[in-house]
PDB file of C-alpha atoms in Angstrom:
ATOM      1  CA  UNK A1492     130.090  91.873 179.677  1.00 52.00           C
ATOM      2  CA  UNK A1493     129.748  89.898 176.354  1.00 59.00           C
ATOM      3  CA  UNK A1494     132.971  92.076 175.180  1.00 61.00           C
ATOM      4  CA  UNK A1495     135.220  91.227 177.763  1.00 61.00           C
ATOM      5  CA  UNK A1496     134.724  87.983 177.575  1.00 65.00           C
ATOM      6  CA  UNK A1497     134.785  87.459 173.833  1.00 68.00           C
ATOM      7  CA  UNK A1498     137.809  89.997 173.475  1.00 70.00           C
ATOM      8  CA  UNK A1499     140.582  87.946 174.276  1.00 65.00           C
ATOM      9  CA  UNK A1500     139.679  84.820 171.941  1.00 69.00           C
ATOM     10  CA  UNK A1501     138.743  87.949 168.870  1.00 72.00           C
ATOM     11  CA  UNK A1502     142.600  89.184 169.480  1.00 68.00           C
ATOM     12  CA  UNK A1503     143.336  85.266 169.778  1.00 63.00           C
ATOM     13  CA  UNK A1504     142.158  84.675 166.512  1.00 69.00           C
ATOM     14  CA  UNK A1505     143.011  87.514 164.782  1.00 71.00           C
ATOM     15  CA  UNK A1506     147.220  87.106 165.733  1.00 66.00           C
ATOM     16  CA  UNK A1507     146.322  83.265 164.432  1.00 69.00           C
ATOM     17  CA  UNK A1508     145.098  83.744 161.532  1.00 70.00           C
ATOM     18  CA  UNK A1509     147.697  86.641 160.669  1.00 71.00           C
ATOM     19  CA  UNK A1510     150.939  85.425 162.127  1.00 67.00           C
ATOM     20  CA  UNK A1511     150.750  81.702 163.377  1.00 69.00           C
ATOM     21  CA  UNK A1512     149.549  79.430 166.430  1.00 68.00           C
ATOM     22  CA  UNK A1513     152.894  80.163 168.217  1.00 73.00           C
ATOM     23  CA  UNK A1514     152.611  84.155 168.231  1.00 68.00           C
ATOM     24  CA  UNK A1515     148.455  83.418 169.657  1.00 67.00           C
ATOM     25  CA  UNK A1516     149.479  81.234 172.527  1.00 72.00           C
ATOM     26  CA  UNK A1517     152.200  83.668 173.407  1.00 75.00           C
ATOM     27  CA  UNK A1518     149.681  86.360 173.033  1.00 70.00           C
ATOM     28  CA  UNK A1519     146.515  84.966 174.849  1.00 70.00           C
ATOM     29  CA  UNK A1520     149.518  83.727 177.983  1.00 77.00           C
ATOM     30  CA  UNK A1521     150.125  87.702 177.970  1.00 75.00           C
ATOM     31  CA  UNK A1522     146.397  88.368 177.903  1.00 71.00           C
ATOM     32  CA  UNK A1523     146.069  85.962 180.843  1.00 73.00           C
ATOM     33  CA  UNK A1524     149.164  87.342 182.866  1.00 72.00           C
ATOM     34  CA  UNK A1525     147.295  90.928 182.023  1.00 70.00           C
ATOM     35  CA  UNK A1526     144.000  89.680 183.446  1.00 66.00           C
ATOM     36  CA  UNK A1527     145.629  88.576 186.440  1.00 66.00           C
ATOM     37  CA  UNK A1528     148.213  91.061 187.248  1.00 62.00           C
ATOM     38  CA  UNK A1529     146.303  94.255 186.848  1.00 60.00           C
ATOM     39  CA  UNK A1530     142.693  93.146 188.330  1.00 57.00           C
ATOM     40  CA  UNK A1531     142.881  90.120 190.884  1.00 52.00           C
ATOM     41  CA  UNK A1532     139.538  91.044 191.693  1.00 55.00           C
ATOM     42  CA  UNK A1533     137.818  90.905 188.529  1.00 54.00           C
ATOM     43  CA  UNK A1534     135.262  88.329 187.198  1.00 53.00           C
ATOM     44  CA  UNK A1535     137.417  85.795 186.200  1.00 51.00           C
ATOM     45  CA  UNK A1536     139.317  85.702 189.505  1.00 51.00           C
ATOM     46  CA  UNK A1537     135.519  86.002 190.997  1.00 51.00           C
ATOM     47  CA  UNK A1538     135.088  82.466 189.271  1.00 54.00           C
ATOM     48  CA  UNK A1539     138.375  81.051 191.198  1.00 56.00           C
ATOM     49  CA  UNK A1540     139.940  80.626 187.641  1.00 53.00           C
ATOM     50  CA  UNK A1541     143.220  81.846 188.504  1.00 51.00           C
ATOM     51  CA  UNK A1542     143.317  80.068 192.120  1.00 54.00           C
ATOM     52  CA  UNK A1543     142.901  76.764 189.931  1.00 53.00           C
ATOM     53  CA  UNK A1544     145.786  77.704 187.769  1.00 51.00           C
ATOM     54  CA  UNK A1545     147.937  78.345 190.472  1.00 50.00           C
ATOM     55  CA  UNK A1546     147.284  75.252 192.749  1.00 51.00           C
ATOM     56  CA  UNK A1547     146.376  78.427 195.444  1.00 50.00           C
ATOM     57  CA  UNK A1548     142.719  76.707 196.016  1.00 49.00           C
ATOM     58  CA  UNK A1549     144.225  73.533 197.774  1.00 49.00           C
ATOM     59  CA  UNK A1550     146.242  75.998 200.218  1.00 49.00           C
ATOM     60  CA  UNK A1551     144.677  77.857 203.198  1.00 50.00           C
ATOM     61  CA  UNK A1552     145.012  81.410 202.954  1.00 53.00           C
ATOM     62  CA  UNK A1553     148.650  83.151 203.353  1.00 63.00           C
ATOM     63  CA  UNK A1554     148.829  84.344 207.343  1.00 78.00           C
ATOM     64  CA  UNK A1555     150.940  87.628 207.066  1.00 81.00           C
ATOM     65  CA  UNK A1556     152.677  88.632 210.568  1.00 86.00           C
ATOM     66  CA  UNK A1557     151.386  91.457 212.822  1.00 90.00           C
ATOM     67  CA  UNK A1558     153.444  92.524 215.923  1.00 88.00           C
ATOM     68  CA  UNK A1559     151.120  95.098 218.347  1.00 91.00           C
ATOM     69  CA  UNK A1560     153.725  97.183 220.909  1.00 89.00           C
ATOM     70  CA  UNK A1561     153.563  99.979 222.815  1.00 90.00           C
ATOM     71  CA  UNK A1562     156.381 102.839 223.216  1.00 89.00           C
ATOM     72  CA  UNK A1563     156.967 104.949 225.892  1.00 88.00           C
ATOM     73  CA  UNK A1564     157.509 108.430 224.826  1.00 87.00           C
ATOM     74  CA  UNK A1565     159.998 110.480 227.013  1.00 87.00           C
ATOM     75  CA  UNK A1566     156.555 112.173 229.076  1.00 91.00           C
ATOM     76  CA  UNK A1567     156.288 108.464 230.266  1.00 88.00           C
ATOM     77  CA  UNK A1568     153.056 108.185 228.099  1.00 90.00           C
ATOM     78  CA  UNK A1569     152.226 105.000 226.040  1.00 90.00           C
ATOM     79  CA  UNK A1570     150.958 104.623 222.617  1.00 91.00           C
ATOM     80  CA  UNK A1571     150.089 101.671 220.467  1.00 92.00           C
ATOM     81  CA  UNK A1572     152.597 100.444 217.695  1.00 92.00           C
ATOM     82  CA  UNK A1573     151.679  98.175 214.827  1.00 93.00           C
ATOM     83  CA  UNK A1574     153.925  96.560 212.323  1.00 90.00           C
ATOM     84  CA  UNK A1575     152.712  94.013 209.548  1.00 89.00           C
ATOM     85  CA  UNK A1576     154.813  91.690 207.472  1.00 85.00           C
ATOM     86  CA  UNK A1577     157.772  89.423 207.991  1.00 83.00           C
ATOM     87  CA  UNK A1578     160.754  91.238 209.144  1.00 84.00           C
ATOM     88  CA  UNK A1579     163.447  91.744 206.946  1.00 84.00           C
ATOM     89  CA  UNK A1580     165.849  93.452 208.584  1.00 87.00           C
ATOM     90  CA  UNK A1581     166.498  93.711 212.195  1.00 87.00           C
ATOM     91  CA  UNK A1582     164.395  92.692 215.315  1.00 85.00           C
ATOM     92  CA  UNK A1583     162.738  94.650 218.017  1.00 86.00           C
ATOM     93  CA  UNK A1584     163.190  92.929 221.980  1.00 86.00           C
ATOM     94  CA  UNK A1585     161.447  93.938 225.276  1.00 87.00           C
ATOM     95  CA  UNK A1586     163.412  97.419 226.806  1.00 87.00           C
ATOM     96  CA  UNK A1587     164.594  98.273 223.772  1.00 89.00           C
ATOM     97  CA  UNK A1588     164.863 101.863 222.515  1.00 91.00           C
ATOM     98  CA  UNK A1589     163.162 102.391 219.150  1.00 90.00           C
ATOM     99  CA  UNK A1590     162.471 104.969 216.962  1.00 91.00           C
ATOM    100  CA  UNK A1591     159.393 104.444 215.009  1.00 91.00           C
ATOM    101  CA  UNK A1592     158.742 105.674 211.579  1.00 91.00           C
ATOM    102  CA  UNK A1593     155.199 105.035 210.051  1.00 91.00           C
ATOM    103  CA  UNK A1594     151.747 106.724 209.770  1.00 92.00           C
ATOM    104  CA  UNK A1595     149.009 107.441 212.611  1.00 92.00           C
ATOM    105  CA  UNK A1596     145.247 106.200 212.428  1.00 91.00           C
ATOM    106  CA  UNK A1597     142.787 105.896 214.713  1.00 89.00           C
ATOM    107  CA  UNK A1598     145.238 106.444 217.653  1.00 88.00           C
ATOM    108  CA  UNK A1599     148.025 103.662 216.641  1.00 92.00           C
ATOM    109  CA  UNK A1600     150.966 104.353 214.992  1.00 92.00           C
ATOM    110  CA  UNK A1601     151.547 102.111 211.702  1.00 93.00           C
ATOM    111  CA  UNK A1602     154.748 101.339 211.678  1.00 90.00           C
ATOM    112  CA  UNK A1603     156.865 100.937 208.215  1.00 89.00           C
ATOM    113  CA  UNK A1604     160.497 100.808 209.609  1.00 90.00           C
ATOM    114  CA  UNK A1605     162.372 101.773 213.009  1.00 92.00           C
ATOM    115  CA  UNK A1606     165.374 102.408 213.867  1.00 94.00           C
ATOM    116  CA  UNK A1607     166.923 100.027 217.195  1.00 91.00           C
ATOM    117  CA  UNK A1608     168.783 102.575 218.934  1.00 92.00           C
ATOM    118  CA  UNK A1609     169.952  99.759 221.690  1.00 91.00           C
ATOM    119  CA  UNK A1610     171.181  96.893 218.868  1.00 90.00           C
ATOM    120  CA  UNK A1611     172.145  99.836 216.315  1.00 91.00           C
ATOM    121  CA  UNK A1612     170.220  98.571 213.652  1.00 91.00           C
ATOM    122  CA  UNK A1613     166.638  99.243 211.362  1.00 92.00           C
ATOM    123  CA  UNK A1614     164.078  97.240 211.564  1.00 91.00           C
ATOM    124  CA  UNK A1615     162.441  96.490 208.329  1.00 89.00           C
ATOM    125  CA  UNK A1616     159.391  94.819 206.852  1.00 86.00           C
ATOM    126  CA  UNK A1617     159.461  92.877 203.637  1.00 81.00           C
ATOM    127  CA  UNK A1618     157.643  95.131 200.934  1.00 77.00           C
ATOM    128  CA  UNK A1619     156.588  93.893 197.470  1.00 73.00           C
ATOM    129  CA  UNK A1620     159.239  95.272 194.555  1.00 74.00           C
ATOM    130  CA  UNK A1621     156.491  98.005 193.217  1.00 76.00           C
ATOM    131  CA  UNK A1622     158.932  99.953 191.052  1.00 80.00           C
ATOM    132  CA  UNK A1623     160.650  96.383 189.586  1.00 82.00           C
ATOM    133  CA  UNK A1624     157.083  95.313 188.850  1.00 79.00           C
ATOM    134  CA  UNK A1625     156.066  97.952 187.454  1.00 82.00           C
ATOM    135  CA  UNK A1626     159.059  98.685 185.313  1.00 84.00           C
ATOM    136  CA  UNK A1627     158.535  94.828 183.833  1.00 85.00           C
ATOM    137  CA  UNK A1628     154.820  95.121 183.235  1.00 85.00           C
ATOM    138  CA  UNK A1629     155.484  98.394 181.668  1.00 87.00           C
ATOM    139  CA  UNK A1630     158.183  97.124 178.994  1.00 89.00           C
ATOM    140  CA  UNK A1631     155.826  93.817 178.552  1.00 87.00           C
ATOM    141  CA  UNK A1632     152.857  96.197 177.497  1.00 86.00           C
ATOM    142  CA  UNK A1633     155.238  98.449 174.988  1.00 88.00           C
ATOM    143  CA  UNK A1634     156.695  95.577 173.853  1.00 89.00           C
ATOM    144  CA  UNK A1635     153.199  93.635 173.426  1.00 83.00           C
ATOM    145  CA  UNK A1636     151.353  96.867 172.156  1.00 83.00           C
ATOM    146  CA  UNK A1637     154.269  97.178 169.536  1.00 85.00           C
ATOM    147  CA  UNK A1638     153.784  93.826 168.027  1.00 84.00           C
ATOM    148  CA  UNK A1639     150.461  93.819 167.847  1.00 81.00           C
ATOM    149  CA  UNK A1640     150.342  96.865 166.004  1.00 82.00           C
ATOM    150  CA  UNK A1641     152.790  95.421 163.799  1.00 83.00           C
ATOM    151  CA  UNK A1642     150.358  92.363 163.645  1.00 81.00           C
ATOM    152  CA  UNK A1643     147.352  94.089 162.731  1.00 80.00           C
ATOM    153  CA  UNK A1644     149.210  96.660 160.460  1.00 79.00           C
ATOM    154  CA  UNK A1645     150.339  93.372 158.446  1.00 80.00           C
ATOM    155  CA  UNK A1646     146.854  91.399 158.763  1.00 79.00           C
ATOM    156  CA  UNK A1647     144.723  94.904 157.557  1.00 78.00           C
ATOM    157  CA  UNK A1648     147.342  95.355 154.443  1.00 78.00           C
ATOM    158  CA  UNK A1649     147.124  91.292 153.653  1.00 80.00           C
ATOM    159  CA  UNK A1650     143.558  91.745 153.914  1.00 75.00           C
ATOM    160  CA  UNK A1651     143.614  94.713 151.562  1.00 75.00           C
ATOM    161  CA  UNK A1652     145.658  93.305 149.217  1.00 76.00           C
ATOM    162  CA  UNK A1653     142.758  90.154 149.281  1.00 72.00           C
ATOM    163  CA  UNK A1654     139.849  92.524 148.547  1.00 70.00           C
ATOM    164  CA  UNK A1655     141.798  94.425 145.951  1.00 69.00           C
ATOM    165  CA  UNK A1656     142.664  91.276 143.861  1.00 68.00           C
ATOM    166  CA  UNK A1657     139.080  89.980 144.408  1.00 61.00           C
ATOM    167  CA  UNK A1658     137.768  93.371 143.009  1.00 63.00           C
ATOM    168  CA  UNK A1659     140.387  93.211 140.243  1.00 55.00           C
ATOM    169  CA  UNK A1660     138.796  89.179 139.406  1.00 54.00           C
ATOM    170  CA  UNK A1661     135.105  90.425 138.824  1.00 52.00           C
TER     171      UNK A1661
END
């Protein structure tokens, strides 16, 4: 526990000492944007740190959409539809003729997009950009990794270079 938390300010430091204040704030911001991207429900979120630093703690929770529907399959038998999120694309209206595409549980059918067959058009939920997010977080941590093995490559040979010509002194 004592390592995660005295990590970051140990990379902090190091990056300061070796290549200057700007390069550690720009380092311990990455850190941060790390912390919070890849574990929202770690420790430090535990502690409401990154609600503060959003402004998020003043706001009641985000309400996300869910529309509950039933189809009627051609046997004139009913089953439950579900669809969560804001709608993107289309828009579904009573009588209309749908066809649902999604995953069953327990019974319902979880709906992800459907096609209106009676306004010709799909009907779409927004969905978080996985693959863009991904893609940017990706080049961020080769980028990152990179120049902090650069960094520590150039602080380890400075500080070899130190003990060499203090050895060289005595």
């Amino acid at each position: 526990m004592l390592m995660l938390v005295a990590a970051p300010f140990a990379i902090g430091w190091t990056v300061l000492v070796t290549v200057g204040g700007f390069s550690a704030l720009l380092v311990i911001a990455a850190c941060v944007w790390f912390v919070f991207w890849f574990a929202p429900s770690n420790l430090i979120s535990a502690l409401r740190f990154f609600a503060v630093m959003r402004g998020s703690h003043h706001r009641d929770a985000e309400q996300v959409p869910v529309r509950y529907f039933r189809l009627r399959q051609p046997d004139e038998s009913e089953v439950v539809a579900r669809m969560k999120g804001v709608l993107d694309r289309g828009n579904i209206g009573a009588g209309d003729r749908l066809a649902c595409y999604g995953t069953w549980r327990g019974g319902v059918l979880f709906v992800q997009r459907a096609f209106n067959h009676t306004a010709l058009s799909w009907v779409e939920v927004r969905r978080f950009p996985w693959p863009i997010a991904l893609g940017v977080t990706l080049v961020v941590l080769f980028i990152g990794g990179a120049w902090l093995l650069a960094a520590s490559h150039s602080f380890l040979h400075t500080l070899n270079a130190n003990l060499d010509s203090a050895t060289l002194r005595y």
